[in-house]
Amino acid sequence: MDSTPEQPRIIVIGGGIVGLCVAWHLARRGLAPLVIEARKANAAYTGNAGAISHGSVAPLAMPGVLRQVPKMLTDPAGALHIPLRYWLKAAPWLARFVASARAPKVEASASALASLLFSAPERHQEILAAEGALDLIRQEGQMYLYRDEAQMAKDAAGLELRRRHGLRMEVLDRAALAALEPEISPAYTRAVFLPDHGSCVNPARMASVIASGIRRMGGEIREAEVRAIKLEGRRAAGVVTDAGLVPASQVVLSAGAWSARLLAPLGIKVPLETQRGYHVMLPDAGVRPGRILSPADRKVFITPMEDGLRVAGSVEFGGLEAPPTEARARLLLGDLRAVFPNVRTEGATTWMGHRPCLPDSVPVMGPLKTWDGIWCAFGHGHLGLTGSAPTGAVVAAAVAGEKPNFDFAPFSAERFA
């Protein structure tokens, strides 16, 4: 048996879509990264809405959000719900969330997100073209649905923020809406069409394709539970797993909602909360929209995928350990029927996963200031799929010692100190 010690290499902690994209770009440079993935059930990359939304620069915390907090706490059927048992735990995060809704903070968050996301379509195409899998991307746009002008006016601030950052939009009346999506309920009379947004027809297959590319280019993906980052002085020296110590030359932390746990022993406190997102998958819905639809009154995404119709949304706070709340998932069927009254729901399956969310909606990316050899790439919230490919490109370039034309300062882990 070979007892030669394992040589240090670049380790990516986390095999979700963000970590895989970082590793893919490292592997393409011949750096043979090792991805360590815990294979947690219901990983977020398998169950997202499939949206590729490079213009979604408006953070979740917008001016006026304080008025919505009482409903979050009391309405079990609300689009975002915090169960009574989790109120105390969520309170510090909510306080930061409300503070992030001040106008200057919103502008700063939008600018940071725009700097990251603007290249997302091209970055996704770059990876998938190299892997011969461009069929995973549809470029038919996305559509926000509104019942009337008054409802659309409530989104005016967020839409204007997106427009100012370059997102192309078309406002549709009922006739124009129906021309593109004739099966939508007549209750929706207005829409905003985003022709430059796209979607992924199978997020789980996308992750598998990227993983195969990593292996093809000399990288490795290993299954293990990461327990700590090993340090020597002020530098990362390895990763402690349930299978033993793995030596590292550099470490990229991309463990999604579990990332903050690994930073805490280093004295870095990141207010990372898990928003438990749900979806319902319908294998034979009897309706087939041409693109992603998002009814504004329902706060969900309805996505045509290669294996059926997916309805994703229904966020709740509840931590990493509690089991799924099946009733939350089933709410999505009502959201779907509001848009497609005649939809068939037989054979529906449900899913719940953990979205790693920060109060200002800006992910943590780049090098740690106080520890050498440790890089971050986590906290993308609802924009994990969109942000994965551009994150992979800029983080891998920096880890490789290049100088990407990207400012990591607004994404620093230490910004919350």
PDB file of N, CA, C and O in Angstrom, residues 143-160 162 169-174 177 184-194 294-299 339:
ATOM      1  N   MET A 143     -40.262  36.810 -17.266  1.00  0.00           N
ATOM      2  CA  MET A 143     -41.400  37.724 -17.232  1.00  0.00           C
ATOM      3  C   MET A 143     -41.941  37.845 -15.816  1.00  0.00           C
ATOM      4  O   MET A 143     -42.235  36.842 -15.161  1.00  0.00           O
ATOM      5  N   TYR A 144     -42.052  39.095 -15.332  1.00  0.00           N
ATOM      6  CA  TYR A 144     -42.734  39.374 -14.070  1.00  0.00           C
ATOM      7  C   TYR A 144     -44.189  39.694 -14.384  1.00  0.00           C
ATOM      8  O   TYR A 144     -44.480  40.510 -15.268  1.00  0.00           O
ATOM      9  N   LEU A 145     -45.100  39.069 -13.632  1.00  0.00           N
ATOM     10  CA  LEU A 145     -46.533  39.226 -13.889  1.00  0.00           C
ATOM     11  C   LEU A 145     -47.190  40.090 -12.817  1.00  0.00           C
ATOM     12  O   LEU A 145     -46.899  39.955 -11.628  1.00  0.00           O
ATOM     13  N   TYR A 146     -48.121  40.946 -13.245  1.00  0.00           N
ATOM     14  CA  TYR A 146     -48.839  41.840 -12.325  1.00  0.00           C
ATOM     15  C   TYR A 146     -50.334  41.815 -12.650  1.00  0.00           C
ATOM     16  O   TYR A 146     -50.732  41.724 -13.811  1.00  0.00           O
ATOM     17  N   ARG A 147     -51.116  41.950 -11.599  1.00  0.00           N
ATOM     18  CA  ARG A 147     -52.567  41.952 -11.797  1.00  0.00           C
ATOM     19  C   ARG A 147     -53.058  43.297 -12.347  1.00  0.00           C
ATOM     20  O   ARG A 147     -54.047  43.327 -13.075  1.00  0.00           O
ATOM     21  N   ASP A 148     -52.391  44.374 -11.970  1.00  0.00           N
ATOM     22  CA  ASP A 148     -52.823  45.689 -12.447  1.00  0.00           C
ATOM     23  C   ASP A 148     -51.680  46.682 -12.299  1.00  0.00           C
ATOM     24  O   ASP A 148     -50.600  46.350 -11.802  1.00  0.00           O
ATOM     25  N   GLU A 149     -51.920  47.907 -12.712  1.00  0.00           N
ATOM     26  CA  GLU A 149     -50.910  48.959 -12.646  1.00  0.00           C
ATOM     27  C   GLU A 149     -50.493  49.245 -11.200  1.00  0.00           C
ATOM     28  O   GLU A 149     -49.324  49.512 -10.910  1.00  0.00           O
ATOM     29  N   ALA A 150     -51.459  49.205 -10.285  1.00  0.00           N
ATOM     30  CA  ALA A 150     -51.150  49.504  -8.887  1.00  0.00           C
ATOM     31  C   ALA A 150     -50.158  48.489  -8.323  1.00  0.00           C
ATOM     32  O   ALA A 150     -49.232  48.855  -7.582  1.00  0.00           O
ATOM     33  N   GLN A 151     -50.348  47.233  -8.665  1.00  0.00           N
ATOM     34  CA  GLN A 151     -49.429  46.209  -8.181  1.00  0.00           C
ATOM     35  C   GLN A 151     -48.039  46.393  -8.795  1.00  0.00           C
ATOM     36  O   GLN A 151     -47.023  46.238  -8.117  1.00  0.00           O
ATOM     37  N   MET A 152     -47.980  46.747 -10.063  1.00  0.00           N
ATOM     38  CA  MET A 152     -46.701  46.964 -10.713  1.00  0.00           C
ATOM     39  C   MET A 152     -45.978  48.157 -10.096  1.00  0.00           C
ATOM     40  O   MET A 152     -44.743  48.166  -9.973  1.00  0.00           O
ATOM     41  N   ALA A 153     -46.730  49.163  -9.674  1.00  0.00           N
ATOM     42  CA  ALA A 153     -46.125  50.357  -9.075  1.00  0.00           C
ATOM     43  C   ALA A 153     -45.369  50.022  -7.791  1.00  0.00           C
ATOM     44  O   ALA A 153     -44.406  50.710  -7.434  1.00  0.00           O
ATOM     45  N   LYS A 154     -45.795  48.963  -7.081  1.00  0.00           N
ATOM     46  CA  LYS A 154     -45.112  48.583  -5.845  1.00  0.00           C
ATOM     47  C   LYS A 154     -43.688  48.099  -6.106  1.00  0.00           C
ATOM     48  O   LYS A 154     -42.844  48.134  -5.214  1.00  0.00           O
ATOM     49  N   ASP A 155     -43.435  47.641  -7.317  1.00  0.00           N
ATOM     50  CA  ASP A 155     -42.106  47.165  -7.674  1.00  0.00           C
ATOM     51  C   ASP A 155     -41.272  48.238  -8.369  1.00  0.00           C
ATOM     52  O   ASP A 155     -40.164  47.957  -8.845  1.00  0.00           O
ATOM     53  N   ALA A 156     -41.784  49.445  -8.428  1.00  0.00           N
ATOM     54  CA  ALA A 156     -41.145  50.484  -9.236  1.00  0.00           C
ATOM     55  C   ALA A 156     -39.698  50.746  -8.813  1.00  0.00           C
ATOM     56  O   ALA A 156     -38.809  50.893  -9.661  1.00  0.00           O
ATOM     57  N   ALA A 157     -39.434  50.796  -7.510  1.00  0.00           N
ATOM     58  CA  ALA A 157     -38.081  51.110  -7.048  1.00  0.00           C
ATOM     59  C   ALA A 157     -37.088  50.041  -7.474  1.00  0.00           C
ATOM     60  O   ALA A 157     -35.992  50.338  -7.964  1.00  0.00           O
ATOM     61  N   GLY A 158     -37.475  48.781  -7.287  1.00  0.00           N
ATOM     62  CA  GLY A 158     -36.584  47.692  -7.670  1.00  0.00           C
ATOM     63  C   GLY A 158     -36.366  47.621  -9.166  1.00  0.00           C
ATOM     64  O   GLY A 158     -35.246  47.380  -9.644  1.00  0.00           O
ATOM     65  N   LEU A 159     -37.426  47.838  -9.939  1.00  0.00           N
ATOM     66  CA  LEU A 159     -37.301  47.813 -11.390  1.00  0.00           C
ATOM     67  C   LEU A 159     -36.419  48.955 -11.884  1.00  0.00           C
ATOM     68  O   LEU A 159     -35.593  48.773 -12.790  1.00  0.00           O
ATOM     69  N   GLU A 160     -36.590  50.138 -11.293  1.00  0.00           N
ATOM     70  CA  GLU A 160     -35.777  51.278 -11.706  1.00  0.00           C
ATOM     71  C   GLU A 160     -34.305  51.047 -11.362  1.00  0.00           C
ATOM     72  O   GLU A 160     -33.411  51.418 -12.132  1.00  0.00           O
ATOM     73  N   ARG A 162     -32.780  48.168 -11.283  1.00  0.00           N
ATOM     74  CA  ARG A 162     -32.268  47.246 -12.305  1.00  0.00           C
ATOM     75  C   ARG A 162     -32.034  47.969 -13.627  1.00  0.00           C
ATOM     76  O   ARG A 162     -31.026  47.747 -14.303  1.00  0.00           O
ATOM     77  N   MET A 169     -35.754  46.175 -20.295  1.00  0.00           N
ATOM     78  CA  MET A 169     -37.107  45.780 -19.890  1.00  0.00           C
ATOM     79  C   MET A 169     -38.123  46.245 -20.917  1.00  0.00           C
ATOM     80  O   MET A 169     -37.941  47.285 -21.552  1.00  0.00           O
ATOM     81  N   GLU A 170     -39.196  45.467 -21.027  1.00  0.00           N
ATOM     82  CA  GLU A 170     -40.318  45.858 -21.866  1.00  0.00           C
ATOM     83  C   GLU A 170     -41.601  45.707 -21.053  1.00  0.00           C
ATOM     84  O   GLU A 170     -41.874  44.628 -20.505  1.00  0.00           O
ATOM     85  N   VAL A 171     -42.371  46.776 -20.926  1.00  0.00           N
ATOM     86  CA  VAL A 171     -43.647  46.727 -20.200  1.00  0.00           C
ATOM     87  C   VAL A 171     -44.729  46.279 -21.177  1.00  0.00           C
ATOM     88  O   VAL A 171     -44.897  46.864 -22.253  1.00  0.00           O
ATOM     89  N   LEU A 172     -45.463  45.233 -20.792  1.00  0.00           N
ATOM     90  CA  LEU A 172     -46.466  44.637 -21.672  1.00  0.00           C
ATOM     91  C   LEU A 172     -47.867  44.856 -21.122  1.00  0.00           C
ATOM     92  O   LEU A 172     -48.090  44.721 -19.916  1.00  0.00           O
ATOM     93  N   ASP A 173     -48.807  45.142 -22.013  1.00  0.00           N
ATOM     94  CA  ASP A 173     -50.211  45.135 -21.613  1.00  0.00           C
ATOM     95  C   ASP A 173     -50.745  43.712 -21.745  1.00  0.00           C
ATOM     96  O   ASP A 173     -50.010  42.779 -22.104  1.00  0.00           O
ATOM     97  N   ARG A 174     -52.039  43.530 -21.469  1.00  0.00           N
ATOM     98  CA  ARG A 174     -52.598  42.177 -21.477  1.00  0.00           C
ATOM     99  C   ARG A 174     -52.460  41.511 -22.848  1.00  0.00           C
ATOM    100  O   ARG A 174     -52.103  40.320 -22.941  1.00  0.00           O
ATOM    101  N   LEU A 177     -48.835  40.477 -23.362  1.00  0.00           N
ATOM    102  CA  LEU A 177     -48.543  39.390 -22.440  1.00  0.00           C
ATOM    103  C   LEU A 177     -49.094  38.072 -22.988  1.00  0.00           C
ATOM    104  O   LEU A 177     -48.398  37.054 -23.058  1.00  0.00           O
ATOM    105  N   ILE A 184     -51.689  32.009 -19.520  1.00  0.00           N
ATOM    106  CA  ILE A 184     -51.715  32.686 -18.222  1.00  0.00           C
ATOM    107  C   ILE A 184     -53.125  33.189 -17.914  1.00  0.00           C
ATOM    108  O   ILE A 184     -53.840  33.686 -18.787  1.00  0.00           O
ATOM    109  N   SER A 185     -53.516  33.087 -16.655  1.00  0.00           N
ATOM    110  CA  SER A 185     -54.832  33.552 -16.206  1.00  0.00           C
ATOM    111  C   SER A 185     -55.068  35.005 -16.616  1.00  0.00           C
ATOM    112  O   SER A 185     -54.171  35.849 -16.509  1.00  0.00           O
ATOM    113  N   PRO A 186     -56.295  35.312 -17.062  1.00  0.00           N
ATOM    114  CA  PRO A 186     -56.614  36.702 -17.422  1.00  0.00           C
ATOM    115  C   PRO A 186     -56.570  37.666 -16.234  1.00  0.00           C
ATOM    116  O   PRO A 186     -56.639  38.886 -16.428  1.00  0.00           O
ATOM    117  N   ALA A 187     -56.448  37.137 -15.012  1.00  0.00           N
ATOM    118  CA  ALA A 187     -56.324  38.013 -13.842  1.00  0.00           C
ATOM    119  C   ALA A 187     -55.043  38.849 -13.903  1.00  0.00           C
ATOM    120  O   ALA A 187     -54.966  39.917 -13.287  1.00  0.00           O
ATOM    121  N   TYR A 188     -54.057  38.379 -14.646  1.00  0.00           N
ATOM    122  CA  TYR A 188     -52.817  39.134 -14.800  1.00  0.00           C
ATOM    123  C   TYR A 188     -52.914  39.970 -16.068  1.00  0.00           C
ATOM    124  O   TYR A 188     -53.026  39.440 -17.180  1.00  0.00           O
ATOM    125  N   THR A 189     -52.870  41.278 -15.899  1.00  0.00           N
ATOM    126  CA  THR A 189     -53.129  42.190 -17.018  1.00  0.00           C
ATOM    127  C   THR A 189     -51.905  42.996 -17.437  1.00  0.00           C
ATOM    128  O   THR A 189     -51.964  43.723 -18.433  1.00  0.00           O
ATOM    129  N   ARG A 190     -50.821  42.908 -16.686  1.00  0.00           N
ATOM    130  CA  ARG A 190     -49.595  43.631 -17.002  1.00  0.00           C
ATOM    131  C   ARG A 190     -48.402  42.700 -16.778  1.00  0.00           C
ATOM    132  O   ARG A 190     -48.461  41.746 -16.007  1.00  0.00           O
ATOM    133  N   ALA A 191     -47.302  43.007 -17.465  1.00  0.00           N
ATOM    134  CA  ALA A 191     -46.079  42.227 -17.271  1.00  0.00           C
ATOM    135  C   ALA A 191     -44.875  43.096 -17.591  1.00  0.00           C
ATOM    136  O   ALA A 191     -44.964  44.069 -18.339  1.00  0.00           O
ATOM    137  N   VAL A 192     -43.754  42.728 -16.988  1.00  0.00           N
ATOM    138  CA  VAL A 192     -42.458  43.297 -17.364  1.00  0.00           C
ATOM    139  C   VAL A 192     -41.636  42.146 -17.941  1.00  0.00           C
ATOM    140  O   VAL A 192     -41.372  41.150 -17.251  1.00  0.00           O
ATOM    141  N   PHE A 193     -41.269  42.285 -19.206  1.00  0.00           N
ATOM    142  CA  PHE A 193     -40.519  41.251 -19.911  1.00  0.00           C
ATOM    143  C   PHE A 193     -39.045  41.617 -19.901  1.00  0.00           C
ATOM    144  O   PHE A 193     -38.667  42.743 -20.228  1.00  0.00           O
ATOM    145  N   LEU A 194     -38.205  40.664 -19.496  1.00  0.00           N
ATOM    146  CA  LEU A 194     -36.760  40.858 -19.417  1.00  0.00           C
ATOM    147  C   LEU A 194     -36.119  39.970 -20.485  1.00  0.00           C
ATOM    148  O   LEU A 194     -35.787  38.805 -20.228  1.00  0.00           O
ATOM    149  N   SER A 294     -42.718  34.971 -13.098  1.00  0.00           N
ATOM    150  CA  SER A 294     -42.717  35.288 -11.673  1.00  0.00           C
ATOM    151  C   SER A 294     -43.882  36.206 -11.351  1.00  0.00           C
ATOM    152  O   SER A 294     -43.823  37.408 -11.614  1.00  0.00           O
ATOM    153  N   PRO A 295     -44.983  35.663 -10.825  1.00  0.00           N
ATOM    154  CA  PRO A 295     -46.106  36.512 -10.423  1.00  0.00           C
ATOM    155  C   PRO A 295     -45.756  37.345  -9.200  1.00  0.00           C
ATOM    156  O   PRO A 295     -45.363  36.799  -8.162  1.00  0.00           O
ATOM    157  N   ALA A 296     -45.876  38.650  -9.311  1.00  0.00           N
ATOM    158  CA  ALA A 296     -45.419  39.549  -8.247  1.00  0.00           C
ATOM    159  C   ALA A 296     -46.176  39.356  -6.947  1.00  0.00           C
ATOM    160  O   ALA A 296     -45.625  39.563  -5.862  1.00  0.00           O
ATOM    161  N   ASP A 297     -47.429  38.951  -7.037  1.00  0.00           N
ATOM    162  CA  ASP A 297     -48.214  38.782  -5.815  1.00  0.00           C
ATOM    163  C   ASP A 297     -47.922  37.458  -5.131  1.00  0.00           C
ATOM    164  O   ASP A 297     -48.410  37.216  -4.023  1.00  0.00           O
ATOM    165  N   ARG A 298     -47.150  36.606  -5.768  1.00  0.00           N
ATOM    166  CA  ARG A 298     -46.867  35.279  -5.217  1.00  0.00           C
ATOM    167  C   ARG A 298     -45.402  35.066  -4.847  1.00  0.00           C
ATOM    168  O   ARG A 298     -45.073  34.131  -4.116  1.00  0.00           O
ATOM    169  N   LYS A 299     -44.509  35.882  -5.414  1.00  0.00           N
ATOM    170  CA  LYS A 299     -43.076  35.814  -5.090  1.00  0.00           C
ATOM    171  C   LYS A 299     -42.504  34.419  -5.336  1.00  0.00           C
ATOM    172  O   LYS A 299     -41.738  33.877  -4.524  1.00  0.00           O
ATOM    173  N   VAL A 339     -51.764  31.367 -11.471  1.00  0.00           N
ATOM    174  CA  VAL A 339     -51.283  31.742 -12.804  1.00  0.00           C
ATOM    175  C   VAL A 339     -51.856  30.837 -13.879  1.00  0.00           C
ATOM    176  O   VAL A 339     -52.246  31.297 -14.959  1.00  0.00           O
TER     177      VAL A 339
END
